[in-house]
mmCIF file of C-alpha atoms in Angstrom:
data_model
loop_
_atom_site.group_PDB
_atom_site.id
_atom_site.type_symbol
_atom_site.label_atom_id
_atom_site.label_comp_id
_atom_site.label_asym_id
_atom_site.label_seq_id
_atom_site.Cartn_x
_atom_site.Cartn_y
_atom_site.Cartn_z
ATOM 1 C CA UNK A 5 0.000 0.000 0.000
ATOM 2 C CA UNK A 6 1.233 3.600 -1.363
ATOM 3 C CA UNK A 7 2.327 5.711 1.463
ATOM 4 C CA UNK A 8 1.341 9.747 0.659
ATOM 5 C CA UNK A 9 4.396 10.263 0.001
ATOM 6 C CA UNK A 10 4.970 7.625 -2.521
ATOM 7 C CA UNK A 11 2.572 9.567 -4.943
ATOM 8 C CA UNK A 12 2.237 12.719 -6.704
ATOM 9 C CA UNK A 13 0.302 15.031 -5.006
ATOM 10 C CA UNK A 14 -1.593 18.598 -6.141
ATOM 11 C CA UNK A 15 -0.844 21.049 -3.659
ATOM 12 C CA UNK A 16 -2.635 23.671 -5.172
ATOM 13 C CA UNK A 17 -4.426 25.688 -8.380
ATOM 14 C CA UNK A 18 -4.222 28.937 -9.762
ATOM 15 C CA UNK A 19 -6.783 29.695 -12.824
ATOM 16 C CA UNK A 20 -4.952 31.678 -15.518
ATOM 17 C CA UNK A 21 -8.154 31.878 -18.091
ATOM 18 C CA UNK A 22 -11.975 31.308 -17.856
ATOM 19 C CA UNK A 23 -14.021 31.121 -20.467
ATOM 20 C CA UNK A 24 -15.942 28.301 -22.062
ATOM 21 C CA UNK A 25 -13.290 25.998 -20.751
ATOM 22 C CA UNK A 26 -11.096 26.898 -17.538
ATOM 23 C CA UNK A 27 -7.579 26.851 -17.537
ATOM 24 C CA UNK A 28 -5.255 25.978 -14.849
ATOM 25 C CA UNK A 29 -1.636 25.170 -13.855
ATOM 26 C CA UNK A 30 -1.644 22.966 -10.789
ATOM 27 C CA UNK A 31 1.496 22.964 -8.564
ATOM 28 C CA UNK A 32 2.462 18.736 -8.132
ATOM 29 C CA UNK A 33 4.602 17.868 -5.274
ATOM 30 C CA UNK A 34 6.369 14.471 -6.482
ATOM 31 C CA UNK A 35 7.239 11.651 -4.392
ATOM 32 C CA UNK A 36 11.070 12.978 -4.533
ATOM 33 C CA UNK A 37 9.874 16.337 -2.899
ATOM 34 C CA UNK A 38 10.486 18.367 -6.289
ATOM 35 C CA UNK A 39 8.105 20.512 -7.232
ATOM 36 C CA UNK A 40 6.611 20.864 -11.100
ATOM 37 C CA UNK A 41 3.678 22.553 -13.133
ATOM 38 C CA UNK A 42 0.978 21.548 -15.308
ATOM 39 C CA UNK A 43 -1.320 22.842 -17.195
ATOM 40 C CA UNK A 44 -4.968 21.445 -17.010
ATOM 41 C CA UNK A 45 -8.146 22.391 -19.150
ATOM 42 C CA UNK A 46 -11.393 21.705 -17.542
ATOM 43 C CA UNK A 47 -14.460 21.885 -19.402
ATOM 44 C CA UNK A 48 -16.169 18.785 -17.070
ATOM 45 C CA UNK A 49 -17.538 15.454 -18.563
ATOM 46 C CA UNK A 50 -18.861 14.598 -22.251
ATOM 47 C CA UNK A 51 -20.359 11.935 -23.241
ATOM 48 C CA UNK A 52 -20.723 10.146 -27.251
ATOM 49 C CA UNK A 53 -22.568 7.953 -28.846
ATOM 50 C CA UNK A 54 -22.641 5.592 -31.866
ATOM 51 C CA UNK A 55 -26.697 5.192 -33.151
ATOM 52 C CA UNK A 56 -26.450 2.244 -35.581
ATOM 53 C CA UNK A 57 -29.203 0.865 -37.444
ATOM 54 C CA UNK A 58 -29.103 -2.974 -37.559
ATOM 55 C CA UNK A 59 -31.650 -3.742 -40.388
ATOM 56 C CA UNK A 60 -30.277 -1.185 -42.623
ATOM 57 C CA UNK A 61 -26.536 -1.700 -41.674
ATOM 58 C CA UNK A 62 -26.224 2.068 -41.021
ATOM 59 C CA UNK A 63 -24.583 4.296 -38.634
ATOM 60 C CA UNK A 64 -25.920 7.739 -38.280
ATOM 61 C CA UNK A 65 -22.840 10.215 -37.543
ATOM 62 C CA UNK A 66 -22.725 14.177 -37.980
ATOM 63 C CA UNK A 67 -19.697 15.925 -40.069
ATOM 64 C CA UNK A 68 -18.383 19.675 -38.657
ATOM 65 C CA UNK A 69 -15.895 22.159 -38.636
ATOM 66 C CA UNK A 70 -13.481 22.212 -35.648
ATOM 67 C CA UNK A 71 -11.149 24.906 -35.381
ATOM 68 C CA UNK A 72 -8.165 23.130 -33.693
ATOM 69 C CA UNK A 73 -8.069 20.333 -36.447
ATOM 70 C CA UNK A 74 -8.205 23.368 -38.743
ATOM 71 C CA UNK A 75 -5.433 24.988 -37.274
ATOM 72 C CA UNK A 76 -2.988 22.434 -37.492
ATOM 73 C CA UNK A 77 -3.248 21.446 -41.240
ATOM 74 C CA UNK A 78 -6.054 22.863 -42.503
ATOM 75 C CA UNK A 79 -8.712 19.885 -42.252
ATOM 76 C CA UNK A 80 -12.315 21.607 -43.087
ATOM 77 C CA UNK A 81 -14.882 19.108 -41.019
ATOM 78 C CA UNK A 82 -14.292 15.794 -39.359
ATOM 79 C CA UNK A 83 -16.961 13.045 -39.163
ATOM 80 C CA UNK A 84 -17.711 12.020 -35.758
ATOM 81 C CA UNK A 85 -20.299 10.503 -33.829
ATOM 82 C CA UNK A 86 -22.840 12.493 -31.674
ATOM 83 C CA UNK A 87 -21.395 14.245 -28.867
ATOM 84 C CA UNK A 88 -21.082 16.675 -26.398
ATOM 85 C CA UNK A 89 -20.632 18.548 -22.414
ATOM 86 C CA UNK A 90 -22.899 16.066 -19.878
ATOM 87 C CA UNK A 91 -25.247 18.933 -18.733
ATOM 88 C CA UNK A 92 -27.105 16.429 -17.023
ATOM 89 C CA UNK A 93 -26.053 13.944 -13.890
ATOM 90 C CA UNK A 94 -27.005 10.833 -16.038
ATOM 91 C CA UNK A 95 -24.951 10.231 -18.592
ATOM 92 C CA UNK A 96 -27.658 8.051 -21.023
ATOM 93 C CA UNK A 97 -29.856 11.087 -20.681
ATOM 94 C CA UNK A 98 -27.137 13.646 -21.838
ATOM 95 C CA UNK A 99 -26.311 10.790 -24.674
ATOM 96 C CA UNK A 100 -29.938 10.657 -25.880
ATOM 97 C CA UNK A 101 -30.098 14.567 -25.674
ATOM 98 C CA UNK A 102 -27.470 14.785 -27.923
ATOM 99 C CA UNK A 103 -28.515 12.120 -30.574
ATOM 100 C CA UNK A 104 -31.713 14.051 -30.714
ATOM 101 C CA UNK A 105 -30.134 17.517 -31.019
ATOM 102 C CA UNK A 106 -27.262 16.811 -33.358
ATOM 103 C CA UNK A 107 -28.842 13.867 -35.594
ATOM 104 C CA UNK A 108 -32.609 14.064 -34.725
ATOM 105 C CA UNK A 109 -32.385 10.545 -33.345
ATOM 106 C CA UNK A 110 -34.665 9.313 -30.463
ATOM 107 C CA UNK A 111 -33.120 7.240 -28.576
ATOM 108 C CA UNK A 112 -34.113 4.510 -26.007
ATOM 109 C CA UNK A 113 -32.023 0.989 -25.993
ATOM 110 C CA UNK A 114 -28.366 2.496 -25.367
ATOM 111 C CA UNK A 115 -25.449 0.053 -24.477
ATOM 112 C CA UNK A 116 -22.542 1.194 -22.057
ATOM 113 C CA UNK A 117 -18.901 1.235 -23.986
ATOM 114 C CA UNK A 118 -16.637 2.786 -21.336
ATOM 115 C CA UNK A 119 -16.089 5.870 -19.439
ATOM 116 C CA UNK A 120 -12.731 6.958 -20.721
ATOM 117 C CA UNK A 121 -9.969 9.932 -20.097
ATOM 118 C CA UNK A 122 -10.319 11.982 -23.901
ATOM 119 C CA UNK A 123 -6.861 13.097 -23.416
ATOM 120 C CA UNK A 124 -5.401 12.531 -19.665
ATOM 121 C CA UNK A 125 -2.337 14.799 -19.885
ATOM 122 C CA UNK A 126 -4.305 17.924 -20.889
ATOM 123 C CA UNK A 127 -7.936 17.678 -19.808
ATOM 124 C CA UNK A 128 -10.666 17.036 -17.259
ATOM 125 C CA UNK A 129 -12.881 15.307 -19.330
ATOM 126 C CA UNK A 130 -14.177 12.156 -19.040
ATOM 127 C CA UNK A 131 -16.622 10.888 -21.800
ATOM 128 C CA UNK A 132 -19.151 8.083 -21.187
ATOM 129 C CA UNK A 133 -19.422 6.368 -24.521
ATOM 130 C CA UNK A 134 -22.111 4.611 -25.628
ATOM 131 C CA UNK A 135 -23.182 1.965 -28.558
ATOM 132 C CA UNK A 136 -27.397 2.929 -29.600
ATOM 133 C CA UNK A 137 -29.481 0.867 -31.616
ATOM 134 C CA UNK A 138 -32.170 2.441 -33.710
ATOM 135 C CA UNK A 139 -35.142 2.128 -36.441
ATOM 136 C CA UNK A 140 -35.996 4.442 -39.155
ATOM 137 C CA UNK A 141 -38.827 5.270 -36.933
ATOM 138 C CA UNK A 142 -36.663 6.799 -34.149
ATOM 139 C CA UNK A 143 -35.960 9.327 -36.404
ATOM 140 C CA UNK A 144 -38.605 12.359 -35.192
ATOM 141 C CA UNK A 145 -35.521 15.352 -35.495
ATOM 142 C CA UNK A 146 -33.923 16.843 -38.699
ATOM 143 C CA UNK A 147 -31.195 17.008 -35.894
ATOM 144 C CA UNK A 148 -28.159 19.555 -36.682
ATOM 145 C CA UNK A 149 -27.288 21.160 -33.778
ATOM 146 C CA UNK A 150 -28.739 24.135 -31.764
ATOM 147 C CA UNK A 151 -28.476 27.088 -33.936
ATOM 148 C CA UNK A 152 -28.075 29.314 -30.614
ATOM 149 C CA UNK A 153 -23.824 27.561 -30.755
ATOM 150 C CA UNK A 154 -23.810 27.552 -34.080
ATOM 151 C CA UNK A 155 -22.790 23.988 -34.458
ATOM 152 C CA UNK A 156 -23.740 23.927 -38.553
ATOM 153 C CA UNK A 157 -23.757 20.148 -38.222
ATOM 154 C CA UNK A 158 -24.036 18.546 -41.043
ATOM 155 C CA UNK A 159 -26.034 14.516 -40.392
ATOM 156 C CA UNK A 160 -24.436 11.984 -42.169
ATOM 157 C CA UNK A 161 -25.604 8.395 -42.432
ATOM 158 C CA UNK A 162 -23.029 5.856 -43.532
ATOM 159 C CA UNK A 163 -23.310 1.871 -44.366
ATOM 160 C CA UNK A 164 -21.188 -0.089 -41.908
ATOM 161 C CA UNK A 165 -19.064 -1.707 -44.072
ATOM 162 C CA UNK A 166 -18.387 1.604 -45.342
ATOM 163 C CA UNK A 167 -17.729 3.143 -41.903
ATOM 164 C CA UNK A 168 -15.288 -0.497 -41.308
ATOM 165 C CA UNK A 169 -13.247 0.554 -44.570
ATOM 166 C CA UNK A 170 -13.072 3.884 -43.599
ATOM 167 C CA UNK A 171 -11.362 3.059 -39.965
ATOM 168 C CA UNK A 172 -9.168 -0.131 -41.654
ATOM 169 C CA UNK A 173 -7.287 2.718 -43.933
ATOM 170 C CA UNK A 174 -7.198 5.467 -40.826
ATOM 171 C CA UNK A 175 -9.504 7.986 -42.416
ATOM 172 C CA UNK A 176 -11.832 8.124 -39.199
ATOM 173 C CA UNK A 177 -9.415 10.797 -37.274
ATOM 174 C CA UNK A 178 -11.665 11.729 -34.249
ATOM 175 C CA UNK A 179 -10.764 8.942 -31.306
ATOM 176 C CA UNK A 180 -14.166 9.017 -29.732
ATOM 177 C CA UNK A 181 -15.859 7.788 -33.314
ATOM 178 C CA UNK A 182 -12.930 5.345 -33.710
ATOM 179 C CA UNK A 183 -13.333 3.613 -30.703
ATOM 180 C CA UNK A 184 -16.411 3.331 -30.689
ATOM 181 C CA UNK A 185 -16.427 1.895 -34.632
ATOM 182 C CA UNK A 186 -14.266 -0.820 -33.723
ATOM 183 C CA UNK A 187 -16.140 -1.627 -30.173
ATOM 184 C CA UNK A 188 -19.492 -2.112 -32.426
ATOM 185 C CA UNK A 189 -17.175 -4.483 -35.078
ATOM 186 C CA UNK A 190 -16.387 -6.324 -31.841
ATOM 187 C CA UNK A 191 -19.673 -6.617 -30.050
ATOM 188 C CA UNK A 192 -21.570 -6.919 -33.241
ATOM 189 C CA UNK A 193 -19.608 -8.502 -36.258
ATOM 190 C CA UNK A 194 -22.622 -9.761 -38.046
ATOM 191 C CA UNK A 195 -23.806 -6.436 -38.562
ATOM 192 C CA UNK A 196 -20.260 -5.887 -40.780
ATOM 193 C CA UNK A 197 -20.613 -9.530 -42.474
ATOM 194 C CA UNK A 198 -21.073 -9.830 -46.056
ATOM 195 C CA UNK A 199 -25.008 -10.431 -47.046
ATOM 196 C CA UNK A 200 -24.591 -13.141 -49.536
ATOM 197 C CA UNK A 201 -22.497 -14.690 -46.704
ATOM 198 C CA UNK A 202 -25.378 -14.997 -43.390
ATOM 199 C CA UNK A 203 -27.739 -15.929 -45.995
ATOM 200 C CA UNK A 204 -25.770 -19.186 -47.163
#
């Protein structure tokens, strides 16, 4: 068993921006007594989701512009799956929020994929994922985005297989609608089988 001392410890916070995320650089006492910065950005918890359609072999996903992707190289949208800020304490209910906001989608059978650290050596957030099955009858919302954040989301539906080919040459960039591509080829492998194949 660690003592206290055996582990890094934050001995304190200053906040050097606030805006729609907070930005801090925490002061870490390490197990040697040194002492060392780092920067954290909090924005609190997200949660995504992956609504798939298993009769049609479809996954509905939304393509935008994101500024930092932008930045670096230019890229003009990325397709990802629903997502967004948990506003609410349960995560499902933030998850179907979003499906219905961003892709019109509503949502009631949701299966748990993880709660995972985004990216652990910058940022607060931890994002629920989630795997959603759906019918073309779920679909109540031309979905979006709120125009109030001008999100300009643009809803994309995609065949599996297509989705599959897409991740097998690395042309799905965001990490959230990665992993939770490959979680639904592991959970759910028929729905990526050939046709002519579960028919023989």
């Amino acid at each position: 068993m660690n003592r206290d001392d055996d582990v890094p410890r934050i001995e304190g916070t200053r906040t050097v921006y606030e805006g729609w995320a907070r930005y801090l650089v925490a002061e870490v006492r390490m197990p040697d007594g040194s002492r060392i910065g780092r920067e954290i950005e909090d924005h609190g918890p997200a949660v995504a989701v992956l609504p798939y359609d298993p009769d049609r072999r479809v996954a509905l996903l939304v393509r935008q512009f994101r500024t930092p992707p932008c930045f670096v190289d230019g890229t003009p949208s990325l397709l990802e799956v629903p997502a967004g800020l948990r506003e609410e304490d349960d995560p499902m209910a933030c998850a179907r929020r979003e499906a219905f906001e961003e892709v019109g989608l509503r949502l009631s059978q949701l299966e748990p994929a993880g709660r995972v650290w985004s990216l652990p050596g910058l940022s607060t957030e931890r994002m629920d994922l989630f795997l959603a099955p759906y019918r073309v009858t779920d679909r109540e919302g031309a979905g979006g985005g709120l125009a109030e954040e001008n999100e300009s989301i643009e809803v994309v539906e995609v065949a599996l297989s297509d989705l599959a080919a897409l991740a097998d040459r690395g042309a799905v960039t965001d990490l959230k609608t990665l992993c939770l591509t490959q979680t639904l080829r592991l959970r759910h492998p028929d729905l990526f089988a050939d046709r002519t194949e579960t028919r023989s």
